[in-house]
Tab-separated table of C-alpha atoms and ligand atoms in Angstrom:
chain	number	residue	atom	x	y	z
A	1	UNK	CA	-4.539	19.812	-16.052
A	2	UNK	CA	-2.354	20.562	-13.036
A	3	UNK	CA	1.416	21.049	-13.294
A	4	UNK	CA	3.340	17.989	-12.229
A	5	UNK	CA	6.721	16.340	-11.868
A	6	UNK	CA	6.822	12.672	-12.733
A	7	UNK	CA	9.902	10.706	-11.762
A	8	UNK	CA	9.668	7.031	-11.028
A	9	UNK	CA	13.189	5.775	-10.957
A	10	UNK	CA	12.642	2.157	-9.889
A	11	UNK	CA	14.253	-0.263	-12.319
A	12	UNK	CA	11.645	-2.890	-13.154
A	13	UNK	CA	12.677	-6.336	-14.264
A	14	UNK	CA	9.629	-8.300	-15.376
A	15	UNK	CA	9.286	-11.900	-16.497
A	16	UNK	CA	9.889	-15.581	-15.950
A	17	UNK	CA	12.789	-16.619	-13.665
A	18	UNK	CA	13.954	-13.032	-13.297
A	19	UNK	CA	14.559	-13.526	-9.556
A	20	UNK	CA	17.804	-15.152	-10.632
A	21	UNK	CA	19.078	-11.640	-11.347
A	22	UNK	CA	18.648	-10.499	-7.755
A	23	UNK	CA	22.301	-11.075	-6.841
A	24	UNK	CA	23.683	-9.023	-9.686
A	25	UNK	CA	21.169	-6.216	-9.084
A	26	UNK	CA	21.931	-6.166	-5.355
A	27	UNK	CA	25.715	-6.222	-5.502
A	28	UNK	CA	25.679	-2.834	-7.227
A	29	UNK	CA	24.826	-1.360	-3.805
A	30	UNK	CA	27.335	-3.303	-1.724
A	31	UNK	CA	28.169	-6.663	-0.244
A	32	UNK	CA	26.058	-6.616	2.919
A	33	UNK	CA	22.396	-7.287	2.376
A	34	UNK	CA	19.544	-7.505	4.869
A	35	UNK	CA	17.157	-10.139	3.522
A	36	UNK	CA	13.728	-9.147	4.820
A	37	UNK	CA	10.658	-11.343	4.460
A	38	UNK	CA	7.355	-12.362	5.975
A	39	UNK	CA	5.769	-15.383	7.545
A	40	UNK	CA	7.496	-18.047	5.488
A	41	UNK	CA	5.624	-18.342	2.181
A	42	UNK	CA	8.910	-17.753	0.349
A	43	UNK	CA	10.455	-20.771	2.065
A	44	UNK	CA	7.521	-23.004	1.134
A	45	UNK	CA	7.671	-21.977	-2.497
A	46	UNK	CA	11.445	-22.386	-2.815
A	47	UNK	CA	11.921	-18.708	-3.691
A	48	UNK	CA	14.039	-18.180	-0.586
A	49	UNK	CA	16.615	-20.747	-1.765
A	50	UNK	CA	16.851	-19.229	-5.217
A	51	UNK	CA	17.299	-15.715	-3.833
A	52	UNK	CA	19.970	-16.816	-1.351
A	53	UNK	CA	21.850	-18.709	-4.055
A	54	UNK	CA	21.799	-15.715	-6.371
A	55	UNK	CA	23.094	-13.416	-3.605
A	56	UNK	CA	25.831	-15.841	-2.577
A	57	UNK	CA	27.008	-16.191	-6.179
A	58	UNK	CA	27.858	-12.497	-6.050
A	59	UNK	CA	29.815	-12.876	-2.814
A	60	UNK	CA	27.168	-11.061	-0.815
A	61	UNK	CA	27.015	-11.469	2.950
A	62	UNK	CA	23.396	-12.084	3.984
A	63	UNK	CA	21.769	-10.988	7.233
A	64	UNK	CA	18.146	-11.955	7.807
A	65	UNK	CA	15.135	-10.377	9.420
A	66	UNK	CA	12.016	-12.466	9.082
A	67	UNK	CA	8.490	-12.385	10.502
A	68	UNK	CA	6.937	-9.335	8.837
A	69	UNK	CA	3.192	-9.550	9.485
A	70	UNK	CA	0.518	-8.281	7.120
A	71	UNK	CA	-0.129	-4.747	8.426
A	72	UNK	CA	3.574	-4.553	9.348
A	73	UNK	CA	4.501	-3.456	12.856
A	74	UNK	CA	6.820	-0.703	13.979
A	75	UNK	CA	8.295	-3.029	16.619
A	76	UNK	CA	9.949	-5.183	13.922
A	77	UNK	CA	11.002	-2.044	12.063
A	78	UNK	CA	12.880	-0.916	15.172
A	79	UNK	CA	14.635	-4.283	15.341
A	80	UNK	CA	15.598	-3.924	11.700
A	81	UNK	CA	17.038	-0.472	12.209
A	82	UNK	CA	19.239	-1.694	15.065
A	83	UNK	CA	20.414	-4.654	12.983
A	84	UNK	CA	21.239	-2.507	9.956
A	85	UNK	CA	23.232	-0.085	12.094
A	86	UNK	CA	25.102	-2.868	13.887
A	87	UNK	CA	26.011	-4.724	10.687
A	88	UNK	CA	26.513	-1.671	8.433
A	89	UNK	CA	24.021	-2.990	5.897
A	90	UNK	CA	24.318	-1.671	2.328
A	91	UNK	CA	20.959	-2.746	0.891
A	92	UNK	CA	17.663	-3.995	2.271
A	93	UNK	CA	16.186	-6.686	0.059
A	94	UNK	CA	12.442	-7.132	0.539
A	95	UNK	CA	11.166	-10.481	-0.717
A	96	UNK	CA	7.398	-10.549	-0.442
A	97	UNK	CA	4.435	-8.201	-0.711
A	98	UNK	CA	3.510	-4.708	0.358
A	99	UNK	CA	3.940	-5.463	4.041
A	100	UNK	CA	7.523	-6.656	3.652
A	101	UNK	CA	8.404	-3.810	1.298
A	102	UNK	CA	6.847	-1.213	3.604
A	103	UNK	CA	8.702	-2.632	6.573
A	104	UNK	CA	11.938	-2.486	4.553
A	105	UNK	CA	11.253	1.137	3.607
A	106	UNK	CA	10.641	2.159	7.205
A	107	UNK	CA	13.830	0.435	8.306
A	108	UNK	CA	15.731	2.108	5.459
A	109	UNK	CA	14.539	5.536	6.569
A	110	UNK	CA	15.039	4.838	10.262
A	111	UNK	CA	18.684	3.888	9.786
A	112	UNK	CA	19.408	7.425	8.607
A	113	UNK	CA	17.617	9.088	11.525
A	114	UNK	CA	18.677	9.530	15.122
A	115	UNK	CA	15.211	9.724	16.671
A	116	UNK	CA	12.490	7.081	16.862
A	117	UNK	CA	11.239	5.935	13.465
A	118	UNK	CA	7.586	6.455	14.471
A	119	UNK	CA	8.301	10.210	14.338
A	120	UNK	CA	7.974	9.896	10.544
A	121	UNK	CA	4.506	8.416	10.871
A	122	UNK	CA	3.008	10.773	13.388
A	123	UNK	CA	4.282	13.866	11.647
A	124	UNK	CA	7.083	14.790	14.060
A	125	UNK	CA	9.831	14.348	11.454
A	126	UNK	CA	10.254	14.007	7.723
A	127	UNK	CA	12.265	11.411	5.892
A	128	UNK	CA	15.269	12.921	4.174
A	129	UNK	CA	17.385	9.924	3.271
A	130	UNK	CA	17.225	6.137	3.096
A	131	UNK	CA	19.298	3.040	2.648
A	132	UNK	CA	18.763	1.565	-0.814
A	133	UNK	CA	15.970	-0.996	-1.110
A	134	UNK	CA	15.559	-3.844	-3.596
A	135	UNK	CA	12.422	-5.933	-4.124
A	136	UNK	CA	11.411	-9.376	-5.302
A	137	UNK	CA	7.629	-9.078	-5.459
A	138	UNK	CA	5.408	-12.052	-4.637
A	139	UNK	CA	1.942	-10.456	-4.603
A	140	UNK	CA	0.567	-7.793	-6.918
A	141	UNK	CA	-1.437	-5.494	-4.688
A	142	UNK	CA	-0.035	-2.532	-2.777
A	143	UNK	CA	2.181	-1.173	-5.547
A	144	UNK	CA	4.840	-0.523	-2.923
A	145	UNK	CA	7.451	-1.958	-5.305
A	146	UNK	CA	7.651	1.406	-7.069
A	147	UNK	CA	5.851	3.768	-4.707
A	148	UNK	CA	7.553	6.281	-2.455
A	149	UNK	CA	5.296	5.501	0.492
A	150	UNK	CA	5.178	3.087	3.393
A	151	UNK	CA	2.358	2.189	5.783
A	152	UNK	CA	3.180	0.907	9.264
A	153	UNK	CA	1.076	-0.089	12.259
A	154	UNK	CA	1.902	0.856	15.831
A	155	UNK	CA	0.491	-1.586	18.381
A	156	UNK	CA	0.637	1.236	20.905
A	157	UNK	CA	-2.820	2.710	20.175
A	158	UNK	CA	-3.309	0.679	16.953
A	159	UNK	CA	-2.457	3.525	14.672
A	160	UNK	CA	-1.822	2.595	11.037
A	161	UNK	CA	-0.069	5.538	9.436
A	162	UNK	CA	1.912	6.344	6.313
A	163	UNK	CA	4.876	8.428	5.313
A	164	UNK	CA	6.842	8.822	2.130
A	165	UNK	CA	9.826	10.306	0.378
A	166	UNK	CA	11.294	9.915	-3.112
A	167	UNK	CA	14.405	8.202	-1.722
A	168	UNK	CA	12.137	5.428	-0.444
A	169	UNK	CA	11.373	4.202	-3.912
A	170	UNK	CA	13.035	0.837	-4.385
A	171	UNK	CA	16.123	0.936	-6.579
A	172	UNK	CA	14.968	-2.173	-8.401
A	173	UNK	CA	11.965	-4.465	-8.350
A	174	UNK	CA	11.854	-7.942	-9.833
A	175	UNK	CA	8.400	-9.073	-10.977
A	176	UNK	CA	7.965	-12.686	-12.039
A	177	UNK	CA	4.252	-13.485	-12.477
A	178	UNK	CA	4.953	-17.177	-11.833
A	179	UNK	CA	5.805	-16.289	-8.219
A	180	UNK	CA	2.157	-15.320	-7.760
A	181	UNK	CA	0.771	-18.762	-8.718
A	182	UNK	CA	0.935	-19.873	-5.082
A	183	UNK	CA	-1.192	-17.020	-3.764
A	184	UNK	CA	-4.366	-18.108	-2.004
A	185	UNK	CA	-7.469	-16.935	-3.903
A	186	UNK	CA	-8.356	-14.588	-1.068
A	187	UNK	CA	-4.989	-12.805	-1.224
A	188	UNK	CA	-5.201	-12.612	-5.007
A	189	UNK	CA	-8.607	-10.954	-4.673
A	190	UNK	CA	-7.386	-8.572	-1.958
A	191	UNK	CA	-4.581	-7.540	-4.291
A	192	UNK	CA	-6.966	-6.991	-7.202
A	193	UNK	CA	-9.184	-4.824	-5.014
A	194	UNK	CA	-6.263	-2.775	-3.735
A	195	UNK	CA	-4.893	-2.032	-7.208
A	196	UNK	CA	-8.372	-1.067	-8.414
A	197	UNK	CA	-8.713	1.200	-5.396
A	198	UNK	CA	-5.395	2.884	-6.221
A	199	UNK	CA	-6.774	3.772	-9.625
A	200	UNK	CA	-10.175	4.834	-8.282
A	201	UNK	CA	-8.540	7.129	-5.727
A	202	UNK	CA	-6.895	8.938	-8.642
A	203	UNK	CA	-9.906	8.749	-10.932
A	204	UNK	CA	-12.223	10.653	-8.622
A	205	UNK	CA	-10.703	14.094	-8.923
A	206	UNK	CA	-12.101	17.593	-9.227
A	207	UNK	CA	-9.717	18.348	-12.091
A	208	UNK	CA	-11.785	18.687	-15.263
A	209	UNK	CA	-9.262	18.529	-18.077
A	210	UNK	CA	-7.567	15.185	-17.538
A	211	UNK	CA	-8.687	13.154	-20.518
A	212	UNK	CA	-5.496	11.183	-21.023
A	213	UNK	CA	-5.204	10.071	-17.405
A	214	UNK	CA	-8.948	9.354	-17.243
A	215	UNK	CA	-8.590	7.025	-20.182
A	216	UNK	CA	-5.390	5.434	-18.856
A	217	UNK	CA	-7.189	4.790	-15.554
A	218	UNK	CA	-10.169	3.285	-17.365
A	219	UNK	CA	-7.913	1.045	-19.474
A	220	UNK	CA	-6.072	-0.210	-16.398
A	221	UNK	CA	-9.351	-0.854	-14.548
A	222	UNK	CA	-10.808	-2.736	-17.498
A	223	UNK	CA	-7.668	-4.849	-17.815
A	224	UNK	CA	-7.829	-5.814	-14.158
A	225	UNK	CA	-11.562	-6.598	-14.377
A	226	UNK	CA	-11.033	-8.658	-17.544
A	227	UNK	CA	-8.344	-10.817	-15.969
A	228	UNK	CA	-9.549	-11.079	-12.374
A	229	UNK	CA	-11.808	-14.093	-12.747
A	230	UNK	CA	-9.255	-15.869	-14.926
A	231	UNK	CA	-6.524	-15.712	-12.278
A	232	UNK	CA	-8.968	-16.869	-9.618
A	233	UNK	CA	-10.256	-19.803	-11.646
A	234	UNK	CA	-6.985	-20.673	-13.369
A	235	UNK	CA	-4.220	-19.558	-10.956
A	236	UNK	CA	-1.395	-20.769	-13.207
A	237	UNK	CA	-2.522	-18.845	-16.271
A	238	UNK	CA	0.704	-16.946	-16.987
A	239	UNK	CA	-0.726	-14.285	-19.242
A	240	UNK	CA	-3.554	-13.360	-16.885
A	241	UNK	CA	-1.182	-13.340	-13.882
A	242	UNK	CA	1.190	-11.129	-15.885
A	243	UNK	CA	-1.577	-8.642	-16.755
A	244	UNK	CA	-2.608	-8.440	-13.106
A	245	UNK	CA	0.956	-8.076	-11.874
A	246	UNK	CA	1.817	-5.296	-14.286
A	247	UNK	CA	-1.496	-3.569	-13.560
A	248	UNK	CA	-0.707	-3.577	-9.837
A	249	UNK	CA	2.467	-1.613	-10.492
A	250	UNK	CA	0.937	0.742	-13.067
A	251	UNK	CA	-1.921	1.446	-10.659
A	252	UNK	CA	0.409	2.982	-8.097
A	253	UNK	CA	3.569	4.180	-9.858
A	254	UNK	CA	2.133	7.721	-10.035
A	255	UNK	CA	1.648	7.850	-13.812
A	256	UNK	CA	-2.129	7.581	-13.520
A	257	UNK	CA	-2.170	10.470	-11.067
A	258	UNK	CA	-0.313	12.952	-13.272
A	259	UNK	CA	-2.038	16.277	-13.822
A	260	UNK	CA	-4.704	15.607	-11.222
A	261	UNK	CA	-5.221	15.516	-7.468
A	262	UNK	CA	-6.437	12.153	-6.230
A	263	UNK	CA	-8.789	11.585	-3.339
A	264	UNK	CA	-7.331	8.986	-0.887
A	265	UNK	CA	-10.145	9.336	1.648
A	266	UNK	CA	-11.143	5.683	1.270
A	267	UNK	CA	-7.568	4.576	1.893
A	268	UNK	CA	-7.343	6.647	5.034
A	269	UNK	CA	-10.647	5.263	6.307
A	270	UNK	CA	-9.517	1.723	5.480
A	271	UNK	CA	-6.294	2.214	7.414
A	272	UNK	CA	-8.383	2.929	10.498
A	273	UNK	CA	-10.187	-0.385	10.000
A	274	UNK	CA	-7.133	-2.563	9.360
A	275	UNK	CA	-5.238	-0.673	12.089
A	276	UNK	CA	-7.746	-1.834	14.691
A	277	UNK	CA	-9.085	-5.080	13.263
A	278	UNK	CA	-5.952	-6.317	11.448
A	279	UNK	CA	-7.909	-7.312	8.339
A	280	UNK	CA	-6.309	-7.412	4.879
A	281	UNK	CA	-6.060	-3.933	3.355
A	282	UNK	CA	-7.753	-5.051	0.109
A	283	UNK	CA	-10.697	-6.520	1.982
A	284	UNK	CA	-11.099	-3.289	3.927
A	285	UNK	CA	-11.131	-1.324	0.686
A	286	UNK	CA	-13.826	-3.558	-0.824
A	287	UNK	CA	-15.948	-2.542	2.153
A	288	UNK	CA	-15.100	1.162	2.246
A	289	UNK	CA	-14.990	2.120	-1.436
A	290	UNK	CA	-18.612	1.335	-2.357
A	291	UNK	CA	-19.787	3.101	0.806
A	292	UNK	CA	-17.628	6.135	-0.012
A	293	UNK	CA	-19.015	6.183	-3.548
A	294	UNK	CA	-22.603	6.108	-2.267
A	295	UNK	CA	-21.819	8.992	0.081
A	296	UNK	CA	-20.111	11.319	-2.431
A	297	UNK	CA	-21.449	10.508	-5.928
A	298	UNK	CA	-23.760	13.529	-6.101
A	299	UNK	CA	-20.690	15.777	-5.873
A	300	UNK	CA	-19.973	15.031	-9.567
A	301	UNK	CA	-22.665	13.008	-11.279
A	302	UNK	CA	-20.976	13.410	-14.656
A	303	UNK	CA	-17.775	11.799	-13.463
A	304	UNK	CA	-19.598	8.923	-11.803
A	305	UNK	CA	-21.726	8.406	-14.933
A	306	UNK	CA	-18.582	8.454	-17.086
A	307	UNK	CA	-17.044	5.847	-14.807
A	308	UNK	CA	-20.161	3.656	-15.062
A	309	UNK	CA	-20.193	3.940	-18.813
A	310	UNK	CA	-16.526	3.581	-19.675
A	311	UNK	CA	-15.525	1.008	-17.059
A	312	UNK	CA	-18.729	-1.012	-16.632
A	313	UNK	CA	-20.418	-0.462	-20.029
A	314	UNK	CA	-23.496	1.040	-18.407
A	315	UNK	CA	-25.485	2.967	-20.998
A	316	UNK	CA	-25.621	6.659	-20.099
A	317	UNK	CA	-29.157	7.835	-19.357
A	318	UNK	CA	-28.923	11.539	-20.197
A	319	UNK	CA	-32.269	12.150	-18.543
A	320	UNK	CA	-31.174	10.439	-15.376
A	321	UNK	CA	-27.440	10.640	-14.767
A	322	UNK	CA	-27.984	9.660	-11.157
A	323	UNK	CA	-29.372	6.313	-12.275
A	324	UNK	CA	-26.296	5.733	-14.457
A	325	UNK	CA	-23.970	6.728	-11.621
A	326	UNK	CA	-25.694	4.420	-9.149
A	327	UNK	CA	-25.516	1.532	-11.602
A	328	UNK	CA	-21.731	1.976	-11.794
A	329	UNK	CA	-21.456	1.878	-8.008
A	330	UNK	CA	-23.657	-1.204	-7.878
A	331	UNK	CA	-21.471	-2.925	-10.481
A	332	UNK	CA	-18.304	-2.057	-8.560
A	333	UNK	CA	-19.699	-3.508	-5.362
A	334	UNK	CA	-21.015	-6.624	-7.148
A	335	UNK	CA	-17.616	-7.150	-8.753
A	336	UNK	CA	-15.792	-7.040	-5.404
A	337	UNK	CA	-18.305	-9.537	-4.065
A	338	UNK	CA	-17.898	-11.789	-7.089
A	339	UNK	CA	-14.168	-12.160	-6.454
A	340	UNK	CA	-14.767	-13.181	-2.854
A	341	UNK	CA	-14.350	-9.881	-1.038
A	342	UNK	CA	-16.525	-8.728	1.840
A	343	UNK	CA	-18.434	-5.561	0.953
A	344	UNK	CA	-19.865	-4.893	4.386
A	345	UNK	CA	-18.141	-4.527	7.752
A	346	UNK	CA	-20.402	-7.221	9.146
A	347	UNK	CA	-19.150	-9.651	6.482
A	348	UNK	CA	-15.700	-9.138	7.996
A	349	UNK	CA	-17.154	-9.672	11.490
A	350	UNK	CA	-16.850	-6.007	12.356
A	351	UNK	CA	-19.707	-4.425	14.294
A	352	UNK	CA	-20.526	-0.891	15.350
A	353	UNK	CA	-18.363	-0.833	18.488
A	354	UNK	CA	-15.456	1.220	17.170
A	355	UNK	CA	-17.023	3.269	14.367
A	356	UNK	CA	-16.954	6.505	16.322
A	357	UNK	CA	-13.424	5.883	17.521
A	358	UNK	CA	-12.282	5.212	13.948
A	359	UNK	CA	-13.936	8.379	12.632
A	360	UNK	CA	-12.308	10.415	15.414
A	361	UNK	CA	-8.836	8.906	15.077
A	362	UNK	CA	-8.936	9.117	11.302
A	363	UNK	CA	-9.643	12.839	11.252
A	364	UNK	CA	-7.599	13.978	14.219
A	365	UNK	CA	-5.031	15.545	11.888
A	366	UNK	CA	-7.660	17.195	9.678
A	367	UNK	CA	-10.339	16.198	7.180
A	368	UNK	CA	-9.745	13.262	4.825
A	369	UNK	CA	-9.957	13.151	1.043
A	370	UNK	CA	-9.789	15.760	-1.699
A	371	UNK	CA	-12.651	15.024	-4.093
A	372	UNK	CA	-14.934	15.702	-1.165
A	373	UNK	CA	-13.438	16.780	2.171
A	374	UNK	CA	-14.544	14.362	4.861
A	375	UNK	CA	-14.862	15.523	8.453
A	376	UNK	CA	-15.378	13.272	11.455
A	377	UNK	CA	-19.129	12.989	10.977
A	378	UNK	CA	-18.763	12.254	7.240
A	379	UNK	CA	-16.368	9.417	8.001
A	380	UNK	CA	-18.788	8.094	10.591
A	381	UNK	CA	-21.655	8.180	8.065
A	382	UNK	CA	-19.535	6.310	5.503
A	383	UNK	CA	-18.644	3.671	8.082
A	384	UNK	CA	-22.333	3.336	8.937
A	385	UNK	CA	-23.180	2.927	5.241
A	386	UNK	CA	-20.563	0.148	5.180
A	387	UNK	CA	-22.138	-1.802	8.039
B	401	NZQ	O1	4.122	-13.326	5.030
B	401	NZQ	P1	4.132	-14.339	3.978
B	401	NZQ	O2	4.346	-15.717	4.472
B	401	NZQ	O3	5.041	-13.989	2.844
B	401	NZQ	O4	2.613	-14.425	3.376
B	401	NZQ	C1	1.987	-13.338	2.735
B	401	NZQ	C2	0.947	-12.657	3.593
B	401	NZQ	O5	0.374	-13.557	4.515
B	401	NZQ	C3	1.147	-13.872	1.604
B	401	NZQ	N1	1.879	-14.036	0.337
B	401	NZQ	C4	2.533	-13.080	-0.328
B	401	NZQ	N2	2.996	-13.581	-1.479
B	401	NZQ	C5	2.638	-14.875	-1.522
B	401	NZQ	C6	1.930	-15.177	-0.350
B	401	NZQ	N3	1.426	-16.412	-0.103
B	401	NZQ	C7	1.639	-17.352	-1.039
B	401	NZQ	N4	2.305	-17.130	-2.196
B	401	NZQ	C8	2.802	-15.910	-2.470
B	401	NZQ	N5	3.410	-15.674	-3.652
B	401	NZQ	O6	0.151	-12.896	1.398
B	401	NZQ	C9	-0.152	-12.281	2.640
B	401	NZQ	C10	-0.327	-10.796	2.427
B	401	NZQ	O7	0.902	-10.172	2.150
B	401	NZQ	P2	1.037	-8.585	2.270
B	401	NZQ	O8	2.446	-8.225	1.963
B	401	NZQ	O9	0.479	-8.124	3.566
B	401	NZQ	O10	0.058	-8.081	1.108
B	401	NZQ	P3	-0.009	-6.749	0.315
B	401	NZQ	O11	0.984	-6.716	-0.773
B	401	NZQ	O12	-1.430	-6.589	-0.029
B	401	NZQ	O13	0.425	-5.590	1.332
B	401	NZQ	C11	-0.493	-5.003	2.211
B	401	NZQ	C12	0.136	-3.873	2.971
B	401	NZQ	O14	0.539	-2.826	2.064
B	401	NZQ	C13	0.025	-1.567	2.542
B	401	NZQ	C14	-1.281	-1.990	3.171
B	401	NZQ	O15	-1.828	-1.006	4.009
B	401	NZQ	C15	-0.867	-3.251	3.918
B	401	NZQ	O16	-0.269	-2.930	5.158
B	401	NZQ	N6	-0.026	-0.595	1.451
B	401	NZQ	C16	1.126	-0.041	1.046
B	401	NZQ	C17	1.181	0.931	0.066
B	401	NZQ	C18	2.431	1.535	-0.362
B	401	NZQ	N7	3.508	1.338	0.378
B	401	NZQ	O17	2.521	2.252	-1.369
B	401	NZQ	C19	-0.036	1.426	-0.596
B	401	NZQ	C20	-1.242	0.589	-0.331
B	401	NZQ	O18	-2.387	1.392	-0.480
B	401	NZQ	C21	-1.296	-0.083	0.995
B	401	NZQ	O19	-1.809	0.785	2.005
B	402	ZN	ZN1	-3.979	0.431	-1.139
């Protein structure tokens, strides 16, 4: 097991009607709040009204920045930074999913920096400080509600890049599973895929002695798999929604990565796809992950066979571990398909045109992944396997 520091300081408030606490959680940081949200789902569901009322009850002055798109853009982040500086904002409140939270994080970091915020994403500068961020989560998926990272897209070149810093972790995150009842099935499935991918990225490690985190990862994966079809068929099933919501946070709050080095190659490859094609991150992962698995499984047959056995109940064939490993990959791909995800680029209407460009862009700052280092040609082969 590797040495590690684990500190996840986000205060989590989980349960029914807990968004009513947003005013009292926010006022701790000051009286001027930037309310940041997406394309309007929170207005349709009535969440917006409840959040505003709770903020006003605490005497908070609200400024708004709306219109965050999935795969959030740096152009809106720049607007947010200017607004926060002009109004001396004390807290950015993100009400929505990973895109809104990531946009809030980038704004929060940009406010404390004199240069252009994109410097953080193309490696020219490092985040050192941030405005405080609060969250009311509406989609379990990205895990951004407790993560220290943010992923932003720059329309200039269609680069989707990430950065992170401990101060970017939200100060509080409110998770009410009922808020996820209104999610379209497709978004629910994208979220399920993303949280599974966050666990898989950590699971496929070269670290040998990581039994506890292996088993925690397997438990979280099994919980997600057990509840996925229930939330899709019965979207107002509170208990299943709650399991999925909590799993989404656990998948990416760093606990499951303790003592090990995760891979993250599939995420980086996916960011190239959603950066250019603007598809949902979860859908991109359903396409990339099985292809990545097929490309690298021989690197550690034991680990892939363990995964097949403990997560998918595939019987281990000691005479043919490769067969066991391949069965686990097949089951993973079939599961993504069964929840309505594309598992091939062509199913997402993506052809061969930009594969080489994606492989080149993705590796221009060095090889991807840790379990197996992926150079430009490896990425290209994985993308071809995903066609
Ligand atoms: O914009 P609105 O109208 O709110 O609609 C959203 C959006 O269209 C809708 N939605 C959200 N909650 C809803 C709802 N519709 C109905 N009812 C609700 N309760 O869902 C759509 C998708 O929202 P989005 O925020 O884009 O989804 P998600 O949470 O999956 O976030 C994806 C982004 O997170 C990044 C991804 O790359 C992607 O850009 N990630 C961030 C990470 C992080 N910061 O740690 C890690 C992840 O690996 C990921 O890369
Ligand atoms: Zn992800």
